[in-house]
mmCIF file of N, CA and C in Angstrom:
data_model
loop_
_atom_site.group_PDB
_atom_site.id
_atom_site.type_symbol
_atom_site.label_atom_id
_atom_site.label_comp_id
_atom_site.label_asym_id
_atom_site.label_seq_id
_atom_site.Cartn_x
_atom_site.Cartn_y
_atom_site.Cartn_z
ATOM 1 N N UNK A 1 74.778 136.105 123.301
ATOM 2 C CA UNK A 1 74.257 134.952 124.007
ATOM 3 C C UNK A 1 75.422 134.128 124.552
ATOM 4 N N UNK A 2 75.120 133.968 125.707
ATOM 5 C CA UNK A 2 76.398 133.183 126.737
ATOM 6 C C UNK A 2 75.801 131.543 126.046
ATOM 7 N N UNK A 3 77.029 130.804 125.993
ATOM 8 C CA UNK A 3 77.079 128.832 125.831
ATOM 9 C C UNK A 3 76.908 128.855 127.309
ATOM 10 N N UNK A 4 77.336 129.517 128.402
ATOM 11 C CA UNK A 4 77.510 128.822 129.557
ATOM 12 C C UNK A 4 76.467 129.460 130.522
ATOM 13 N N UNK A 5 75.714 129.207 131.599
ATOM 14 C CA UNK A 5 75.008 129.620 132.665
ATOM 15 C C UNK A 5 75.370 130.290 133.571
ATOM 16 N N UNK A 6 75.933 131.498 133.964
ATOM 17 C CA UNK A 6 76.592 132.528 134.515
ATOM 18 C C UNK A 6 76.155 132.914 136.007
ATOM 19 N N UNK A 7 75.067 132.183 136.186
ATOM 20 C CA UNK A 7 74.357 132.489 137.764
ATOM 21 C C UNK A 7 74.930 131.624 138.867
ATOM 22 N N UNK A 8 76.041 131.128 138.482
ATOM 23 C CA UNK A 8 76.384 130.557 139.939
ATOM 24 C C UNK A 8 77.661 131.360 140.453
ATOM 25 N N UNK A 9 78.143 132.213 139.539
ATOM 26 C CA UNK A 9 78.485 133.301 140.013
ATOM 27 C C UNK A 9 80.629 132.421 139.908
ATOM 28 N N UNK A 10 80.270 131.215 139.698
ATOM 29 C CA UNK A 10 82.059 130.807 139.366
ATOM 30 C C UNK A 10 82.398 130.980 138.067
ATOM 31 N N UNK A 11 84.081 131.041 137.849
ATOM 32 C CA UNK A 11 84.188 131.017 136.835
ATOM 33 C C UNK A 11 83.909 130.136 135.413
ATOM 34 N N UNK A 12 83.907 129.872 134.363
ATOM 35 C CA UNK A 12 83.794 128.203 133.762
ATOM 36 C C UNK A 12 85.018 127.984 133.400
ATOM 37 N N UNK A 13 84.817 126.550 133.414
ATOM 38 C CA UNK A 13 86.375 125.923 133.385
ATOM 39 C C UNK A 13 85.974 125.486 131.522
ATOM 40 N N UNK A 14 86.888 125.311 131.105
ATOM 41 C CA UNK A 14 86.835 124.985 129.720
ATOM 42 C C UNK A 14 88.410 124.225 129.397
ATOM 43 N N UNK A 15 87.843 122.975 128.520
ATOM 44 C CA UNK A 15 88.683 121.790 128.975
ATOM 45 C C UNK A 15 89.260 121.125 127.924
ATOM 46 N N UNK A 16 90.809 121.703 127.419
ATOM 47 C CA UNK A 16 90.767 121.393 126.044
ATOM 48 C C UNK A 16 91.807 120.336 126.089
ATOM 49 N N UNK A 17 91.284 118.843 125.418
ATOM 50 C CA UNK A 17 91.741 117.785 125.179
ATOM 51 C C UNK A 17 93.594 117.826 124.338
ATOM 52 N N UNK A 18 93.932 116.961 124.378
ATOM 53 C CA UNK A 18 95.392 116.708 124.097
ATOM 54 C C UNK A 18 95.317 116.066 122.117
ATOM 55 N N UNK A 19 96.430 116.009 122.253
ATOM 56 C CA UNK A 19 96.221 115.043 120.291
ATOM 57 C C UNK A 19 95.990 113.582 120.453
ATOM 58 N N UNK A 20 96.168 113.167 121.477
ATOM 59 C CA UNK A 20 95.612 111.454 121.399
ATOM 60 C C UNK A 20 94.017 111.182 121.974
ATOM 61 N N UNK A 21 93.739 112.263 122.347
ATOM 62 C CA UNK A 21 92.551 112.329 123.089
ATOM 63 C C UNK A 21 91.063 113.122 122.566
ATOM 64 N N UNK A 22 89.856 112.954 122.761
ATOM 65 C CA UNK A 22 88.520 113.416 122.573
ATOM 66 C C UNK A 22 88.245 114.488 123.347
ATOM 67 N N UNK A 23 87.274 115.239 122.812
ATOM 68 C CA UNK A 23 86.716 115.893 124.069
ATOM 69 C C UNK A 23 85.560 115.036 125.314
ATOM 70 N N UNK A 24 85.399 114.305 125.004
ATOM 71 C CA UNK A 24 84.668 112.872 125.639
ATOM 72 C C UNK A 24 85.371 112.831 126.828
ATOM 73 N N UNK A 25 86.886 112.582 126.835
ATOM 74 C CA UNK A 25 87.757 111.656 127.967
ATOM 75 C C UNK A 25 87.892 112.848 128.602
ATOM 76 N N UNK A 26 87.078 114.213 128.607
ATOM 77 C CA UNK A 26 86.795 115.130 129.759
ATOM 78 C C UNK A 26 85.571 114.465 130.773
ATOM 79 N N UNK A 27 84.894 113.472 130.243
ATOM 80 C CA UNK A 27 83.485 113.462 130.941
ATOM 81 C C UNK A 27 83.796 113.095 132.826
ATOM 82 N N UNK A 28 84.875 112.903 132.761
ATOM 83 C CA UNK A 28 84.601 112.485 134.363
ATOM 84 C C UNK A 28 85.255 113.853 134.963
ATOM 85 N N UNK A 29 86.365 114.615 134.899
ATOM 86 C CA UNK A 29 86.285 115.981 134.821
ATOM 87 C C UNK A 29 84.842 117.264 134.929
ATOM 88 N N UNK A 30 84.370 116.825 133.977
ATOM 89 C CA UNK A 30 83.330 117.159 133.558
ATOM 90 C C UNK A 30 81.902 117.356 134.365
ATOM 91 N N UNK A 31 81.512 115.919 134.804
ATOM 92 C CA UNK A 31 80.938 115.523 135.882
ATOM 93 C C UNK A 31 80.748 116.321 137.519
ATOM 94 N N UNK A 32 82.244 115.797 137.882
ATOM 95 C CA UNK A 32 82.954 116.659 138.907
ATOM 96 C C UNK A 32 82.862 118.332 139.316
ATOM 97 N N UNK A 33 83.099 118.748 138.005
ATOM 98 C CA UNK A 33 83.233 119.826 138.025
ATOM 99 C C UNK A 33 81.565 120.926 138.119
ATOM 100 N N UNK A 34 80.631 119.786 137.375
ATOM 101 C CA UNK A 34 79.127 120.367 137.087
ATOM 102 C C UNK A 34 78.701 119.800 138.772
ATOM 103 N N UNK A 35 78.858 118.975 139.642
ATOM 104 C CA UNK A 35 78.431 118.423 140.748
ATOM 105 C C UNK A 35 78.907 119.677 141.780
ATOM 106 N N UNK A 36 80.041 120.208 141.473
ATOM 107 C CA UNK A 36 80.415 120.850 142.845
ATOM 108 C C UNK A 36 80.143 122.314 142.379
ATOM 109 N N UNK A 37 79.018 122.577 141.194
ATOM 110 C CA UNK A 37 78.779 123.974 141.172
ATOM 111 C C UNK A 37 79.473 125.095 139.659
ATOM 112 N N UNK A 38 80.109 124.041 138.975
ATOM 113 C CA UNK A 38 80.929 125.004 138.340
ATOM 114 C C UNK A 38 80.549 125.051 136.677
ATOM 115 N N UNK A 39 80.225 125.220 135.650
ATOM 116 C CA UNK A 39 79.984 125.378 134.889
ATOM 117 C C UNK A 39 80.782 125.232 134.019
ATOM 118 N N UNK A 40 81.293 124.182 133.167
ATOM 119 C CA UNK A 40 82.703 123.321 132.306
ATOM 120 C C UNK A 40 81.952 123.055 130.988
ATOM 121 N N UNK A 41 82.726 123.208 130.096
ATOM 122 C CA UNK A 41 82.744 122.589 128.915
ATOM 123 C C UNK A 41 84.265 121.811 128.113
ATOM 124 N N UNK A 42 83.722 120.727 127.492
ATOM 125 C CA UNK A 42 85.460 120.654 126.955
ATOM 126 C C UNK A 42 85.114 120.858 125.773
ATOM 127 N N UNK A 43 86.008 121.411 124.867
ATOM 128 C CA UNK A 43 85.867 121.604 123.356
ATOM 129 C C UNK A 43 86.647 120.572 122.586
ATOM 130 N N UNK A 44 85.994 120.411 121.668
ATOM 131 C CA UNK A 44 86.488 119.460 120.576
ATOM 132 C C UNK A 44 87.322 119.808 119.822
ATOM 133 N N UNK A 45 88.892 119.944 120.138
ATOM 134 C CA UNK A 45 89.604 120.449 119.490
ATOM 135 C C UNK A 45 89.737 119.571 118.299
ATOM 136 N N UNK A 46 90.209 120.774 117.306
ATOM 137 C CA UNK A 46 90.058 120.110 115.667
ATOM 138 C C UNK A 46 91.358 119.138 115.416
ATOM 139 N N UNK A 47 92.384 119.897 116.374
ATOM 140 C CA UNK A 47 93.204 119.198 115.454
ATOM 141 C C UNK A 47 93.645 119.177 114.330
ATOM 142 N N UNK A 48 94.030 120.294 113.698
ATOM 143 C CA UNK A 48 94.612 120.736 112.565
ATOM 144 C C UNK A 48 95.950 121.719 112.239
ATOM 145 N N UNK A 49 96.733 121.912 113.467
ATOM 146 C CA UNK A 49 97.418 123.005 113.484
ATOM 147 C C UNK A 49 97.310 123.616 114.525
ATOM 148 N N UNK A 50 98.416 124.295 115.415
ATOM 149 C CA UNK A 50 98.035 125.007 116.331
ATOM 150 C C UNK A 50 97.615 126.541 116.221
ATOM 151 N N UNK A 51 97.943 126.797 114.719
ATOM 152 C CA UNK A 51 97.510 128.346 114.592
ATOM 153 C C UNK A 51 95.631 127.874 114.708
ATOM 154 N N UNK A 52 95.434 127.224 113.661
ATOM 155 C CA UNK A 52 93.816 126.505 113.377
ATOM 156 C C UNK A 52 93.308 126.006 114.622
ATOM 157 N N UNK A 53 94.237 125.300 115.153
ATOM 158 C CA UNK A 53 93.061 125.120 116.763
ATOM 159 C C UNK A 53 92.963 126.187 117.396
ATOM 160 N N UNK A 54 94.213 126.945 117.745
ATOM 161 C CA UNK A 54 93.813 128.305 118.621
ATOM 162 C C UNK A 54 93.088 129.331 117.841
ATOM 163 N N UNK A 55 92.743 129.433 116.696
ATOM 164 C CA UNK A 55 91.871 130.441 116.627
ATOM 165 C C UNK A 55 90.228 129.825 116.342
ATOM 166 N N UNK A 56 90.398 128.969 116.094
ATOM 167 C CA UNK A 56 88.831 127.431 116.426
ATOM 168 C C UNK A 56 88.221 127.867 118.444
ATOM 169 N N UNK A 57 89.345 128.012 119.056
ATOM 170 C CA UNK A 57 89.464 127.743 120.787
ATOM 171 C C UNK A 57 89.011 128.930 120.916
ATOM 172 N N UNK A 58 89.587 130.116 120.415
ATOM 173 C CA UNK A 58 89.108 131.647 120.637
ATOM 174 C C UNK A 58 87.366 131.756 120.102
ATOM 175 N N UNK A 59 87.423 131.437 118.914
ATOM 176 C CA UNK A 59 86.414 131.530 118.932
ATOM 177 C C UNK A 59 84.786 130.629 119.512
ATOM 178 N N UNK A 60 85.574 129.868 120.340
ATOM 179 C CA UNK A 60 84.190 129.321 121.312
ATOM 180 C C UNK A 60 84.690 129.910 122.512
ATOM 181 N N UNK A 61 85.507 130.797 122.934
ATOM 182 C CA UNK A 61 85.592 131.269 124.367
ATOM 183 C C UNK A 61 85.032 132.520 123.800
ATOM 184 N N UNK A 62 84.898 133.262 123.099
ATOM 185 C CA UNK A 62 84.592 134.597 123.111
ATOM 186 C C UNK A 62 82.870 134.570 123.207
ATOM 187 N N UNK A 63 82.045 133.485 123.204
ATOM 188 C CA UNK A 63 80.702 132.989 123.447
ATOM 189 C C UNK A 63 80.816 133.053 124.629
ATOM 190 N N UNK A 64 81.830 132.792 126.067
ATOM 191 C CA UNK A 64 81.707 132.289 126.903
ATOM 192 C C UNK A 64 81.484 134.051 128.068
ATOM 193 N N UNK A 65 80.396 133.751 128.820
ATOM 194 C CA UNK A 65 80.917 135.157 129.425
ATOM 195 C C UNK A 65 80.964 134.912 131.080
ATOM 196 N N UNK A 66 81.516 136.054 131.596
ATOM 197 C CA UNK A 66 82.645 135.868 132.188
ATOM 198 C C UNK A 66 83.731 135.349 132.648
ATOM 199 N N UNK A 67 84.290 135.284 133.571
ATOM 200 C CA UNK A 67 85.729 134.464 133.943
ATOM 201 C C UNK A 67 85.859 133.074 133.564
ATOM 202 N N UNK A 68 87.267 133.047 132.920
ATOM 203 C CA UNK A 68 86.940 131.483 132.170
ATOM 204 C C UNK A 68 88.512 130.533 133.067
ATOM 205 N N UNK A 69 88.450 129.479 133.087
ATOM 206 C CA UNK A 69 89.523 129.109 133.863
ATOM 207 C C UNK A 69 90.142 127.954 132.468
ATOM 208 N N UNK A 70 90.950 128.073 131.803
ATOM 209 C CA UNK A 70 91.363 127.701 130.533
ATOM 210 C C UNK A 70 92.182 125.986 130.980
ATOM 211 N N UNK A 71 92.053 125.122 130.855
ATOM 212 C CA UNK A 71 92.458 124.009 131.035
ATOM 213 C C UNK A 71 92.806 123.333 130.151
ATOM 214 N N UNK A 72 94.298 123.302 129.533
ATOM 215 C CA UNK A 72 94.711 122.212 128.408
ATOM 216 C C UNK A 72 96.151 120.766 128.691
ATOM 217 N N UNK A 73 95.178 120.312 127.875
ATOM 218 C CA UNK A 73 96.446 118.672 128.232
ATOM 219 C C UNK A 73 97.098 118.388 127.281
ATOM 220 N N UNK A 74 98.348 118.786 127.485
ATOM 221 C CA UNK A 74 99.438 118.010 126.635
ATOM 222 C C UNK A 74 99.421 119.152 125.387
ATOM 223 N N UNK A 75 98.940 118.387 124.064
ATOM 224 C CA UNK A 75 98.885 119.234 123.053
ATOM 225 C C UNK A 75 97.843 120.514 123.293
ATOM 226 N N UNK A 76 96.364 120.674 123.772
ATOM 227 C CA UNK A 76 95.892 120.984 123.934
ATOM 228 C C UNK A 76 96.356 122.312 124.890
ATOM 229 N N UNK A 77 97.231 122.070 125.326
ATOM 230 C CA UNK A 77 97.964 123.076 126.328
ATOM 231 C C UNK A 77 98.825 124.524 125.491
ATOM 232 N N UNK A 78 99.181 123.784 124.441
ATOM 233 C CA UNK A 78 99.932 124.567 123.331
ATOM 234 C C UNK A 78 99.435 125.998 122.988
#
């Protein structure tokens, strides 16, 4: 089972927040991105480690199906 809606035929952008930041302070990103067609989520990174977030991150992209366009800020980028 896909998290994301796959019929508009773009990739999803998936939007992973920084260490001072929420997955919230994606919402205008977010917005934007659902208005012009594209199918986004930001994840709530845990914040515990970067081995622990990236394998937290893998496992909500491997839900995601097809082409994913990976977007991280700052820590989140790591």
């Amino acid at each position: 089972m896909s998290i994301t809606d796959t019929t508009s035929g773009k990739p999803t952008v998936v939007l992973v927040h920084g260490a001072f930041a929420e997955s919230a302070s994606w919402s205008g990103v977010i917005a934007a991105l659902l208005g012009d067609g594209f199918p986004a989520i930001a994840v709530a990174n845990p914040l515990r480690g970067v081995k622990y977030d990236a394998d937290y991150l893998r496992s909500v992209l491997v839900h995601i199906q097809g082409p994913i366009v990976l977007v991280g800020h700052s820590y989140g980028g790591t």
